[in-house]
Short mmCIF file of C-alpha atoms and ligand atoms in Angstrom, two decimals:
data_model
loop_
_atom_site.label_atom_id
_atom_site.label_comp_id
_atom_site.label_asym_id
_atom_site.label_seq_id
_atom_site.Cartn_x
_atom_site.Cartn_y
_atom_site.Cartn_z
CA MET N 1 -48.97 97.39 -19.45
CA ILE N 2 -46.71 99.92 -19.85
CA ILE N 3 -46.14 102.46 -17.60
CA LEU N 4 -44.93 106.12 -17.54
CA GLU N 5 -43.94 107.62 -14.55
CA GLY N 6 -43.40 110.98 -13.38
CA LEU N 7 -41.57 111.16 -17.22
CA SER N 8 -39.55 114.57 -16.68
CA LYS N 9 -36.99 115.31 -19.23
CA SER N 10 -34.78 118.86 -20.27
CA PHE N 11 -32.98 119.64 -23.33
CA ASN N 12 -30.21 121.99 -23.01
CA GLY N 13 -32.29 123.38 -20.24
CA VAL N 14 -36.16 123.76 -21.58
CA LYS N 15 -38.72 121.10 -20.34
CA VAL N 16 -39.58 118.82 -22.63
CA LEU N 17 -41.81 115.94 -20.99
CA ASP N 18 -42.55 117.56 -17.13
CA ASN N 19 -43.58 115.05 -14.87
CA LEU N 20 -45.90 112.89 -17.52
CA ASN N 21 -47.81 109.63 -16.24
CA ILE N 22 -49.97 107.27 -18.43
CA GLU N 23 -50.98 104.04 -18.32
CA PHE N 24 -51.49 102.22 -22.10
CA GLY N 25 -52.97 99.23 -21.77
CA ASP N 26 -52.05 95.34 -22.51
CA LYS N 27 -54.09 94.74 -26.31
CA GLN N 28 -55.48 98.14 -26.94
CA ILE N 29 -54.37 100.94 -29.15
CA THR N 30 -53.58 103.84 -26.75
CA VAL N 31 -53.13 107.09 -30.28
CA VAL N 32 -51.30 110.00 -28.06
CA ILE N 33 -52.01 113.32 -30.28
CA GLY N 34 -50.31 116.28 -29.12
CA ARG N 35 -48.69 119.95 -31.82
CA SER N 36 -45.91 119.41 -33.73
CA GLY N 37 -42.47 119.63 -31.61
CA GLY N 38 -44.53 118.43 -28.44
CA GLY N 39 -42.15 116.07 -27.82
CA LYS N 40 -43.94 113.10 -28.93
CA SER N 41 -41.29 111.48 -30.06
CA VAL N 42 -39.51 111.99 -26.93
CA MET N 43 -41.69 110.31 -24.91
CA LEU N 44 -41.39 106.85 -27.68
CA LYS N 45 -37.94 107.04 -27.61
CA HIS N 46 -38.27 106.58 -23.45
CA ILE N 47 -40.50 103.82 -23.74
CA ILE N 48 -38.12 101.65 -26.15
CA GLY N 49 -34.88 103.23 -24.02
CA LEU N 50 -33.34 105.05 -26.80
CA MET N 51 -33.47 108.07 -24.30
CA LYS N 52 -33.25 108.35 -20.58
CA PRO N 53 -35.19 110.63 -18.50
CA ASP N 54 -33.47 112.98 -16.33
CA SER N 55 -37.24 111.88 -13.73
CA GLY N 56 -38.84 108.88 -13.69
CA LYS N 57 -39.63 105.55 -14.23
CA VAL N 58 -40.65 103.56 -17.94
CA LEU N 59 -41.89 100.21 -16.11
CA ILE N 60 -42.82 97.54 -19.16
CA GLY N 61 -44.68 94.45 -17.39
CA GLY N 62 -43.19 95.85 -14.02
CA ILE N 63 -39.71 96.12 -14.61
CA ASP N 64 -38.26 99.23 -14.93
CA ILE N 65 -35.81 99.13 -17.93
CA ASN N 66 -33.60 101.94 -17.09
CA ALA N 67 -31.94 99.71 -14.53
CA LEU N 68 -31.21 97.04 -17.15
CA LYS N 69 -27.95 95.99 -18.63
CA LYS N 70 -27.64 96.35 -22.20
CA LYS N 71 -28.00 92.45 -22.74
CA GLU N 72 -31.17 92.51 -20.41
CA LEU N 73 -33.17 95.43 -22.48
CA ASN N 74 -31.90 93.97 -26.17
CA GLU N 75 -34.16 90.94 -24.33
CA ILE N 76 -37.38 93.29 -24.06
CA ARG N 77 -36.89 95.31 -26.96
CA LYS N 78 -37.18 91.96 -28.92
CA LYS N 79 -41.05 92.12 -28.10
CA PHE N 80 -41.25 95.58 -29.35
CA GLY N 81 -41.97 96.74 -33.32
CA MET N 82 -41.22 99.74 -33.64
CA VAL N 83 -42.19 101.75 -36.95
CA PHE N 84 -40.18 105.17 -36.95
CA GLN N 85 -41.57 108.98 -38.71
CA ASP N 86 -39.08 108.53 -41.63
CA GLY N 87 -39.31 104.42 -41.95
CA ALA N 88 -35.78 104.12 -41.21
CA LEU N 89 -34.78 101.07 -43.46
CA LEU N 90 -31.28 100.04 -43.87
CA ASP N 91 -30.67 102.08 -47.13
CA SER N 92 -28.39 99.37 -47.76
CA LEU N 93 -30.89 96.69 -47.97
CA THR N 94 -33.54 95.25 -49.66
CA VAL N 95 -37.58 95.18 -48.95
CA PHE N 96 -37.01 92.08 -48.75
CA GLU N 97 -33.67 92.12 -46.70
CA ASN N 98 -35.20 95.14 -44.54
CA THR N 99 -38.09 93.06 -43.37
CA ALA N 100 -35.82 90.09 -43.39
CA PHE N 101 -33.21 91.35 -40.83
CA PRO N 102 -34.88 91.12 -37.29
CA LEU N 103 -35.91 87.52 -38.52
CA ARG N 104 -32.45 86.81 -39.82
CA ARG N 105 -30.71 88.37 -36.59
CA HIS N 106 -32.70 86.67 -33.63
CA LEU N 107 -34.23 83.56 -34.88
CA LYS N 108 -32.74 80.50 -36.07
CA LEU N 109 -34.92 79.55 -39.59
CA SER N 110 -34.16 78.42 -42.93
CA GLU N 111 -34.21 80.53 -46.06
CA LYS N 112 -37.73 78.58 -47.07
CA GLU N 113 -38.83 79.63 -43.80
CA ILE N 114 -36.97 82.88 -43.86
CA LYS N 115 -39.04 83.71 -47.49
CA ASP N 116 -42.24 82.25 -46.71
CA ARG N 117 -42.83 85.06 -43.59
CA VAL N 118 -40.73 87.38 -45.03
CA PHE N 119 -43.93 87.13 -48.39
CA SER N 120 -46.91 86.65 -45.86
CA VAL N 121 -46.12 89.87 -44.08
CA LEU N 122 -45.18 92.20 -47.69
CA GLU N 123 -48.45 90.42 -48.93
CA ASP N 124 -49.97 91.94 -45.63
CA VAL N 125 -49.30 95.15 -45.72
CA GLY N 126 -49.68 95.34 -49.47
CA LEU N 127 -46.19 94.82 -50.90
CA LYS N 128 -45.81 91.55 -52.93
CA GLY N 129 -43.71 92.24 -55.85
CA GLN N 130 -42.19 95.07 -54.48
CA ASP N 131 -39.19 92.99 -52.64
CA LYS N 132 -36.29 93.25 -54.89
CA LYS N 133 -36.53 97.19 -54.71
CA MET N 134 -34.10 99.55 -52.52
CA PRO N 135 -35.54 101.62 -50.10
CA SER N 136 -34.40 104.64 -52.39
CA GLU N 137 -36.70 103.22 -54.98
CA ILE N 138 -39.95 103.26 -53.59
CA SER N 139 -42.38 106.03 -52.00
CA GLY N 140 -42.50 107.61 -48.67
CA GLY N 141 -46.00 105.43 -48.18
CA MET N 142 -44.30 102.70 -49.65
CA ARG N 143 -41.05 102.86 -47.01
CA LYS N 144 -43.77 103.33 -44.43
CA ARG N 145 -45.65 99.90 -44.97
CA VAL N 146 -41.66 98.68 -45.16
CA GLY N 147 -41.56 100.00 -41.72
CA VAL N 148 -44.29 98.43 -40.60
CA ALA N 149 -43.29 95.16 -42.20
CA ARG N 150 -40.08 95.04 -40.83
CA ALA N 151 -41.41 96.04 -36.90
CA LEU N 152 -44.56 93.05 -37.00
CA ILE N 153 -42.36 90.29 -38.92
CA LEU N 154 -41.14 88.88 -34.66
CA ASN N 155 -45.24 88.89 -34.21
CA PRO N 156 -44.59 91.57 -31.85
CA GLU N 157 -46.69 92.08 -28.04
CA ILE N 158 -45.98 95.67 -28.35
CA MET N 159 -46.10 97.95 -31.51
CA LEU N 160 -45.39 101.60 -31.35
CA PHE N 161 -45.78 103.57 -34.74
CA ASP N 162 -44.81 107.28 -34.67
CA GLU N 163 -46.70 109.29 -36.87
CA PRO N 164 -47.87 107.07 -39.58
CA THR N 165 -49.38 108.53 -41.43
CA THR N 166 -47.72 112.18 -41.21
CA GLY N 167 -46.85 113.71 -44.60
CA LEU N 168 -49.10 110.86 -46.72
CA ASP N 169 -51.62 111.98 -48.79
CA PRO N 170 -55.15 111.30 -46.97
CA VAL N 171 -55.80 108.27 -49.19
CA MET N 172 -52.86 107.01 -48.88
CA SER N 173 -52.51 107.54 -44.34
CA ASP N 174 -56.35 106.21 -44.55
CA VAL N 175 -54.60 103.14 -46.20
CA ILE N 176 -51.94 103.30 -43.14
CA ASN N 177 -54.56 103.44 -41.14
CA ASN N 178 -56.35 100.49 -42.31
CA LEU N 179 -53.84 98.69 -42.15
CA ILE N 180 -52.94 99.44 -38.13
CA ILE N 181 -56.20 98.48 -37.86
CA SER N 182 -56.35 95.37 -39.63
CA MET N 183 -53.02 94.39 -38.29
CA HIS N 184 -53.92 94.03 -35.03
CA ASN N 185 -57.02 92.19 -35.24
CA LYS N 186 -54.76 89.47 -36.89
CA PHE N 187 -52.04 89.61 -34.43
CA LYS N 188 -52.76 91.45 -30.81
CA PHE N 189 -50.66 94.10 -30.10
CA THR N 190 -50.49 96.09 -27.98
CA GLY N 191 -50.08 99.44 -30.33
CA ILE N 192 -48.73 103.22 -29.01
CA ILE N 193 -49.55 105.78 -31.93
CA ILE N 194 -48.34 108.81 -32.35
CA SER N 195 -50.66 110.75 -34.23
CA HIS N 196 -51.84 114.83 -35.17
CA ASP N 197 -54.14 113.32 -37.61
CA ILE N 198 -57.25 113.35 -35.90
CA SER N 199 -59.97 112.35 -38.30
CA GLY N 200 -57.12 108.72 -37.59
CA ALA N 201 -57.03 108.96 -34.34
CA PHE N 202 -60.33 108.82 -34.08
CA LYS N 203 -61.23 105.79 -35.91
CA THR N 204 -57.70 103.30 -34.81
CA GLY N 205 -57.68 104.20 -30.85
CA ASP N 206 -59.27 102.09 -28.35
CA ILE N 207 -57.89 105.47 -25.82
CA ILE N 208 -57.31 108.62 -27.20
CA ALA N 209 -54.46 110.48 -25.09
CA MET N 210 -53.37 114.52 -25.60
CA LEU N 211 -49.15 115.72 -24.50
CA TYR N 212 -49.44 119.18 -24.18
CA ASP N 213 -46.64 121.22 -22.30
CA GLY N 214 -45.07 117.92 -20.86
CA ARG N 215 -47.26 115.95 -19.42
CA ILE N 216 -50.97 114.24 -20.44
CA ILE N 217 -53.68 116.59 -20.36
CA GLU N 218 -56.49 113.89 -20.71
CA SER N 219 -57.20 110.76 -21.99
CA GLY N 220 -60.16 108.42 -23.07
CA ALA N 221 -61.97 106.51 -25.08
CA PRO N 222 -63.11 108.02 -28.07
CA GLU N 223 -66.29 109.80 -27.60
CA GLU N 224 -65.52 110.76 -23.55
CA PHE N 225 -62.07 112.55 -26.01
CA ARG N 226 -64.01 113.79 -28.10
CA ASN N 227 -66.37 116.21 -25.54
CA SER N 228 -63.44 116.42 -22.91
CA ALA N 229 -64.72 120.08 -21.57
CA ASN N 230 -60.47 120.79 -21.50
CA PRO N 231 -60.57 123.70 -23.60
CA VAL N 232 -56.60 122.72 -24.76
CA VAL N 233 -58.15 119.92 -26.33
CA LYS N 234 -61.07 121.31 -27.84
CA GLN N 235 -58.88 123.57 -30.03
CA PHE N 236 -57.02 120.71 -31.11
CA ILE N 237 -60.05 118.64 -31.80
CA THR N 238 -61.47 122.05 -34.07
CA GLY N 239 -57.79 122.46 -35.40
CA SER N 240 -58.50 126.30 -34.10
CA MET N 241 -56.26 129.09 -34.10
CA GLU N 242 -58.31 130.76 -31.27
CA GLY N 243 -58.22 129.50 -28.06
CA PRO N 244 -55.10 128.71 -24.92
CA ILE N 245 -52.87 126.69 -26.95
CA LEU N 246 -50.06 129.86 -28.22
CA ILE N 247 -48.90 129.30 -31.04
CA MET Q 1 -13.62 133.25 -14.63
CA SER Q 2 -14.84 135.91 -17.25
CA ASN Q 3 -14.76 138.82 -14.66
CA TRP Q 4 -11.95 140.39 -15.92
CA LYS Q 5 -14.08 140.79 -18.50
CA SER Q 6 -16.26 142.61 -17.12
CA HIS Q 7 -14.66 145.35 -15.21
CA ASN Q 8 -11.42 146.06 -17.23
CA SER Q 9 -11.56 146.73 -20.65
CA GLY Q 10 -7.66 146.24 -20.36
CA PHE Q 11 -7.11 145.37 -24.20
CA MET Q 12 -3.66 144.32 -22.84
CA ASN Q 13 -5.87 141.96 -20.69
CA ASN Q 14 -7.39 139.72 -24.20
CA ILE Q 15 -3.81 139.72 -25.73
CA ILE Q 16 -2.71 138.28 -22.70
CA LEU Q 17 -5.28 135.94 -21.53
CA VAL Q 18 -6.81 134.99 -24.61
CA PRO Q 19 -4.36 132.78 -25.85
CA PHE Q 20 -4.53 131.42 -22.78
CA GLU Q 21 -8.04 130.65 -22.42
CA LYS Q 22 -8.18 129.10 -26.30
CA THR Q 23 -5.20 126.82 -25.46
CA GLY Q 24 -7.20 125.79 -22.11
CA LYS Q 25 -10.15 125.21 -23.83
CA PHE Q 26 -8.60 123.38 -26.44
CA ALA Q 27 -6.63 120.99 -24.03
CA LEU Q 28 -10.20 120.35 -22.59
CA TYR Q 29 -12.10 119.42 -25.37
CA THR Q 30 -9.49 117.09 -26.62
CA VAL Q 31 -8.98 114.96 -23.41
CA ASP Q 32 -13.02 114.92 -23.63
CA GLU Q 33 -13.16 113.74 -26.71
CA LEU Q 34 -9.94 111.58 -26.16
CA GLY Q 35 -12.18 110.47 -23.44
CA SER Q 36 -14.95 109.99 -25.17
CA ILE Q 37 -13.04 107.49 -28.01
CA ALA Q 38 -11.51 105.15 -24.97
CA ILE Q 39 -14.69 104.35 -23.77
CA TYR Q 40 -16.35 104.39 -26.89
CA MET Q 41 -13.68 101.99 -28.19
CA TRP Q 42 -13.53 99.71 -25.36
CA GLU Q 43 -17.87 99.24 -26.00
CA SER Q 44 -17.03 97.91 -28.87
CA LEU Q 45 -14.21 95.56 -28.72
CA ILE Q 46 -15.59 94.16 -25.84
CA SER Q 47 -18.00 92.75 -28.45
CA ILE Q 48 -15.03 91.12 -30.33
CA PRO Q 49 -15.33 87.81 -28.35
CA GLU Q 50 -18.99 87.38 -29.83
CA TYR Q 51 -17.98 88.98 -33.03
CA PHE Q 52 -15.05 86.05 -33.79
CA ILE Q 53 -18.18 83.51 -33.68
CA ASN Q 54 -20.12 85.08 -37.19
CA PHE Q 55 -17.36 87.49 -38.80
CA GLU Q 56 -20.57 89.29 -40.60
CA ASN Q 57 -19.73 91.89 -42.80
CA LEU Q 58 -15.86 91.17 -42.07
CA ILE Q 59 -15.23 90.34 -46.55
CA ASP Q 60 -17.40 93.51 -47.35
CA GLN Q 61 -15.17 95.55 -45.59
CA ILE Q 62 -11.56 94.02 -46.13
CA ILE Q 63 -12.74 93.67 -50.16
CA PHE Q 64 -13.71 97.63 -49.21
CA ILE Q 65 -10.20 98.99 -47.81
CA GLY Q 66 -8.25 96.35 -49.15
CA MET Q 67 -8.75 95.18 -53.07
CA ASP Q 68 -10.38 98.40 -53.96
CA SER Q 69 -7.95 100.51 -53.11
CA PHE Q 70 -5.33 98.77 -54.15
CA TYR Q 71 -4.97 101.64 -57.67
CA VAL Q 72 -5.04 104.00 -54.95
CA VAL Q 73 -2.48 103.28 -52.73
CA GLY Q 74 -0.66 101.59 -55.73
CA LEU Q 75 -0.59 104.75 -57.58
CA THR Q 76 1.44 106.79 -54.23
CA GLY Q 77 3.62 103.94 -53.65
CA LEU Q 78 4.61 103.78 -57.37
CA PHE Q 79 5.66 108.07 -57.48
CA THR Q 80 6.67 108.13 -53.42
CA GLY Q 81 9.59 105.46 -54.92
CA MET Q 82 9.66 107.25 -59.08
CA VAL Q 83 10.43 110.48 -56.83
CA LEU Q 84 12.37 108.90 -54.09
CA SER Q 85 14.95 107.21 -56.94
CA LEU Q 86 15.36 110.65 -58.15
CA GLN Q 87 15.88 112.71 -55.37
CA ALA Q 88 18.48 110.17 -53.83
CA TYR Q 89 20.25 110.49 -56.42
CA TYR Q 90 20.76 114.56 -56.57
CA ALA Q 91 22.61 114.02 -53.03
CA ALA Q 92 24.30 110.29 -54.05
CA LYS Q 93 26.13 111.27 -57.36
CA ILE Q 94 27.76 114.32 -54.92
CA VAL Q 95 29.47 111.51 -52.38
CA GLY Q 96 29.79 109.41 -54.99
CA VAL Q 97 28.06 106.62 -53.53
CA THR Q 98 24.93 106.45 -56.01
CA TYR Q 99 24.84 102.58 -55.11
CA MET Q 100 23.04 104.04 -52.28
CA ILE Q 101 19.89 105.15 -53.26
CA GLY Q 102 18.83 101.49 -54.40
CA PRO Q 103 18.58 101.43 -50.13
CA THR Q 104 17.44 104.75 -49.00
CA VAL Q 105 14.14 104.14 -51.67
CA ALA Q 106 13.85 100.89 -50.21
CA LEU Q 107 14.30 101.19 -46.30
CA SER Q 108 12.18 104.90 -46.86
CA MET Q 109 9.37 103.01 -48.16
CA VAL Q 110 9.32 99.49 -45.77
CA ARG Q 111 9.94 102.08 -42.67
CA GLU Q 112 8.09 105.18 -43.32
CA LEU Q 113 6.28 106.00 -46.59
CA GLY Q 114 4.45 102.99 -46.77
CA PRO Q 115 2.72 102.45 -43.87
CA VAL Q 116 1.70 106.26 -43.78
CA LEU Q 117 1.05 106.82 -46.91
CA THR Q 118 -1.10 103.99 -47.22
CA ALA Q 119 -3.01 104.75 -43.77
CA LEU Q 120 -3.48 108.54 -44.75
CA MET Q 121 -4.41 107.32 -48.39
CA ILE Q 122 -6.89 105.35 -47.12
CA THR Q 123 -8.38 107.21 -44.50
CA ALA Q 124 -9.11 109.71 -47.34
CA ARG Q 125 -10.98 106.85 -48.97
CA CYS Q 126 -12.17 104.13 -46.67
CA GLY Q 127 -12.06 106.81 -43.48
CA SER Q 128 -14.01 109.06 -45.00
CA SER Q 129 -16.63 107.20 -46.29
CA MET Q 130 -17.28 104.86 -42.52
CA ALA Q 131 -17.76 108.39 -41.46
CA SER Q 132 -20.17 109.50 -43.17
CA GLU Q 133 -21.93 105.73 -44.30
CA ILE Q 134 -22.67 105.68 -40.66
CA GLY Q 135 -23.26 109.69 -40.15
CA THR Q 136 -26.38 109.23 -42.91
CA MET Q 137 -27.64 106.00 -40.74
CA LYS Q 138 -27.21 108.03 -37.22
CA VAL Q 139 -28.92 111.23 -38.46
CA THR Q 140 -31.59 108.75 -40.52
CA GLU Q 141 -32.40 107.17 -37.83
CA GLN Q 142 -31.44 104.38 -39.36
CA ILE Q 143 -29.08 103.32 -36.10
CA ASP Q 144 -32.12 104.14 -33.56
CA ALA Q 145 -33.14 101.51 -35.59
CA LEU Q 146 -30.35 98.99 -35.21
CA GLU Q 147 -30.99 99.32 -31.14
CA VAL Q 148 -34.68 99.14 -31.21
CA MET Q 149 -34.29 95.81 -33.51
CA ALA Q 150 -32.00 94.84 -30.76
CA VAL Q 151 -28.74 94.76 -32.43
CA ASP Q 152 -25.68 96.75 -30.97
CA PRO Q 153 -24.43 98.91 -33.46
CA TYR Q 154 -21.33 99.08 -32.49
CA TYR Q 155 -21.30 95.26 -32.84
CA PHE Q 156 -22.44 95.25 -36.66
CA LEU Q 157 -21.59 98.50 -37.86
CA SER Q 158 -17.56 98.93 -35.82
CA VAL Q 159 -15.97 96.17 -34.95
CA PRO Q 160 -15.91 94.78 -38.23
CA ARG Q 161 -14.78 97.77 -39.68
CA ILE Q 162 -11.58 98.94 -37.87
CA LEU Q 163 -10.65 94.65 -37.73
CA ALA Q 164 -10.62 94.98 -41.78
CA ALA Q 165 -8.98 98.23 -41.34
CA MET Q 166 -6.37 96.35 -39.45
CA ALA Q 167 -5.72 93.13 -41.04
CA MET Q 168 -5.62 94.84 -44.72
CA LEU Q 169 -3.65 98.35 -43.52
CA PRO Q 170 -0.03 95.93 -43.36
CA VAL Q 171 -0.63 94.29 -46.65
CA MET Q 172 -1.95 97.47 -48.12
CA ALA Q 173 1.62 98.63 -46.90
CA VAL Q 174 3.51 96.13 -48.43
CA LEU Q 175 2.21 96.33 -51.62
CA CYS Q 176 2.41 100.30 -51.26
CA SER Q 177 6.12 99.06 -50.62
CA LEU Q 178 7.16 96.95 -53.46
CA ILE Q 179 5.95 98.89 -55.85
CA GLY Q 180 7.54 101.89 -54.61
CA ILE Q 181 10.61 100.04 -54.77
CA ILE Q 182 9.90 99.15 -57.99
CA GLY Q 183 10.02 102.48 -59.07
CA GLY Q 184 13.02 103.34 -57.81
CA TYR Q 185 14.42 100.46 -59.46
CA VAL Q 186 12.69 101.90 -62.99
CA VAL Q 187 13.84 105.51 -62.10
CA TYR Q 188 17.25 103.81 -61.14
CA VAL Q 189 17.85 101.64 -64.76
CA TYR Q 190 16.05 103.47 -67.11
CA PHE Q 191 16.21 107.08 -66.17
CA LEU Q 192 19.66 106.84 -64.67
CA GLY Q 193 21.11 104.61 -66.15
CA LEU Q 194 22.78 102.97 -63.80
CA ASN Q 195 22.76 99.40 -63.46
CA HIS Q 196 20.12 97.48 -62.30
CA VAL Q 197 22.12 94.59 -60.20
CA THR Q 198 23.36 97.17 -57.81
CA TYR Q 199 20.06 98.14 -57.13
CA ILE Q 200 18.94 94.62 -55.77
CA GLU Q 201 21.45 93.67 -54.52
CA LYS Q 202 22.29 96.51 -51.83
CA ILE Q 203 18.75 96.43 -50.85
CA TYR Q 204 19.11 92.81 -49.56
CA GLN Q 205 22.06 93.91 -47.96
CA TYR Q 206 21.02 96.98 -45.32
CA ILE Q 207 17.47 95.90 -45.12
CA LYS Q 208 16.91 93.90 -42.38
CA LEU Q 209 13.54 92.01 -41.65
CA SER Q 210 12.82 93.95 -37.67
CA ASP Q 211 12.78 96.51 -40.42
CA ILE Q 212 9.75 95.25 -42.20
CA TYR Q 213 8.38 94.34 -39.12
CA ASN Q 214 7.70 97.37 -37.40
CA GLY Q 215 6.58 98.82 -40.60
CA LEU Q 216 4.22 95.89 -40.63
CA LEU Q 217 3.95 97.12 -36.53
CA LYS Q 218 2.39 100.70 -37.57
CA SER Q 219 1.11 99.71 -39.91
CA VAL Q 220 -1.61 97.95 -38.09
CA PHE Q 221 -2.13 100.49 -35.43
CA PHE Q 222 -2.52 103.29 -37.98
CA GLY Q 223 -5.70 101.36 -39.21
CA ALA Q 224 -7.00 100.56 -35.82
CA ILE Q 225 -6.75 104.81 -35.34
CA LEU Q 226 -8.28 105.28 -38.58
CA ALA Q 227 -11.10 103.00 -38.51
CA VAL Q 228 -11.72 103.74 -34.61
CA ILE Q 229 -11.75 107.31 -34.96
CA SER Q 230 -13.58 107.62 -38.57
CA THR Q 231 -17.01 105.29 -36.50
CA PHE Q 232 -16.52 106.95 -33.87
CA LYS Q 233 -17.42 110.72 -35.94
CA GLY Q 234 -19.82 108.78 -37.22
CA PHE Q 235 -21.51 107.95 -34.41
CA GLN Q 236 -21.63 111.63 -32.89
CA THR Q 237 -23.25 113.38 -36.20
CA THR Q 238 -26.08 115.03 -34.91
CA GLY Q 239 -27.63 118.07 -37.58
CA GLY Q 240 -28.53 116.30 -40.87
CA ALA Q 241 -26.70 116.43 -44.02
CA LYS Q 242 -24.65 119.33 -43.08
CA GLY Q 243 -23.80 117.44 -39.73
CA VAL Q 244 -22.61 114.56 -42.47
CA GLY Q 245 -20.34 116.41 -43.92
CA ARG Q 246 -18.52 118.40 -40.89
CA PHE Q 247 -18.15 114.91 -39.32
CA THR Q 248 -16.39 113.02 -42.16
CA THR Q 249 -14.62 116.41 -42.96
CA GLN Q 250 -13.45 115.62 -38.78
CA ALA Q 251 -12.69 111.86 -39.14
CA VAL Q 252 -10.36 112.75 -41.87
CA VAL Q 253 -8.35 115.88 -40.21
CA LEU Q 254 -8.53 113.47 -37.22
CA SER Q 255 -7.75 110.75 -38.84
CA SER Q 256 -4.34 112.07 -40.39
CA VAL Q 257 -3.27 114.25 -37.57
CA TYR Q 258 -3.22 111.26 -34.82
CA ILE Q 259 -1.17 109.01 -37.33
CA LEU Q 260 1.48 111.16 -38.17
CA PHE Q 261 1.37 111.82 -34.39
CA ALA Q 262 1.03 107.79 -33.82
CA ASP Q 263 4.00 107.82 -36.33
CA TYR Q 264 6.94 109.25 -34.23
CA LEU Q 265 5.05 108.36 -31.24
CA LEU Q 266 5.96 104.21 -32.71
CA THR Q 267 9.21 105.47 -34.95
CA SER Q 268 10.84 106.70 -31.14
CA ILE Q 269 10.09 103.65 -29.41
CA LEU Q 270 10.35 101.18 -31.94
CA PHE Q 271 13.22 102.01 -33.67
N1 ATP F 301 -31.97 114.64 -29.41
C1 ATP F 301 -32.70 116.30 -29.03
N2 ATP F 301 -31.45 116.49 -28.32
C2 ATP F 301 -31.93 118.64 -28.51
N3 ATP F 301 -33.13 117.96 -28.90
C3 ATP F 301 -34.20 117.72 -28.62
C4 ATP F 301 -33.74 115.61 -29.51
N4 ATP F 301 -34.79 115.92 -29.87
C5 ATP F 301 -35.78 116.42 -29.11
N5 ATP F 301 -35.55 117.83 -28.95
C6 ATP F 301 -36.28 118.79 -28.38
O1 ATP F 301 -37.54 118.30 -27.81
C7 ATP F 301 -38.59 118.98 -28.96
C8 ATP F 301 -40.13 117.75 -28.76
O2 ATP F 301 -38.87 117.02 -30.02
P1 ATP F 301 -40.29 115.50 -31.05
O3 ATP F 301 -38.85 115.39 -31.41
O4 ATP F 301 -40.23 114.85 -29.43
O5 ATP F 301 -41.34 116.68 -30.74
P2 ATP F 301 -43.16 115.97 -31.36
O6 ATP F 301 -43.49 115.85 -31.02
O7 ATP F 301 -42.03 114.33 -32.29
O8 ATP F 301 -42.74 117.01 -33.22
P3 ATP F 301 -43.15 116.23 -34.31
O9 ATP F 301 -44.07 115.92 -34.38
O10 ATP F 301 -42.98 117.04 -35.37
O11 ATP F 301 -42.44 114.65 -34.55
C9 ATP F 301 -38.12 119.78 -30.10
O12 ATP F 301 -38.61 120.86 -29.53
C10 ATP F 301 -36.77 119.56 -29.59
O13 ATP F 301 -36.47 119.96 -31.00
MG1 MG F 302 -41.42 112.91 -33.77
#
């Protein structure tokens, strides 16, 4: 269970997160939607300890990660896989080496075992035969999938996705959404997905939450969420210009 | 603090106070930055013991800083030695001591120019690429990705670069000095038409082992300075492609200035 408790964070005096509270259930996929620039990536970076809150707590399995030493935090991070908004692949390494990177770092495996595991995940994400390419030689959608493969390779308990479908064509978005669903069925991780792709959110999420004005203003199962009475949520779902969201 | 600005529009006040304000701000900034560099250095260096178990990436960096810099450093040494020989000739011939040209070239190269010029050339060549490589990784979230994968980016990126620079700078400085002395010899013998035996004999006579040691010691420091500052600036990078350019420039300028400053400091202590 991941709990964010009263999380607040400002940059240069501007409040991005403002007393944010949310719980992410085990083995569930929670999709957090919200406006561009609304602080979704900032929230995600707090969960993995890349950013420290001004106040509030990040509890992972009951442990406040900001009270941990670097070594202890790294132990917790090994339970995570994270897919970055733009892939964040190591651009000096091939697709194969990028995917193998966490394996080589954290497990003592033979070269054969590494190959087997990498090829199997690359096949899972539909990148068979692309292993020798460099990140600069593949498309954005492929880079995202390599990011997914790299995040999955250690069979993490928790997967974080930062806008896995943004910037992709609708077909590729659907490919990625289906990939997340099938990977979730196979590996049973706790998933947190950041997105502003509403239809994708309804498709992949067990729970959908909306981040607005620095806090979670609504959360629930897709059907509940769709029928929310909150005008902000309504406006966001319909994508209308009319409503309380100021432009 | 800015009270005087609001109620006293005096032009004189500006002239008098602005330089102090600027100097003060610069001093504070420098102290602040030096503090950050010191903390950064500490955080990188504590992982060295662990590093000695794996030595990963070290060979790549040694090749990059060493072998690949061979031509740049060699040419720098060659022309410097040649021009030193020529310049020394104009001075030496006045008092009739042209046999001192060899030691002049050799001592200048070994004690001073070899280490300093090598450090500056390698800063330009490798320091800049250290800063831009790490800077690019920073702005494209690759550094974040390393951290998320529970890999300490300082351990992974800084330590090999710092160690390789400290190991390779002395080697390259010796090379630079040696080629410089050879360049001086070529000018001495072939252009100035002087006796080749005296050139070498006098060098043996005047150069002490301590000159060489001290030159090497300086190089180790220069290597540490250029790698620490360049990688530090890489990690500081923000602001996209433009930021990478800006911080890379800062890395080169700052490294060069600190190398020259350290050169003075070390020379006054060592020699
Ligand atoms: N490191 C930082 N320094 C200063 N400000 C930051 C930093 N990171 C984020 N911000 C600010 O915090 C706000 C929220 O940014 P964030 O990246 O979380 O948005 P987002 O919801 O992920 O948007 P998008 O959907 O476009 O990715 C933005 O206004 C941004 O300028
Ligand atoms: Mg974002």
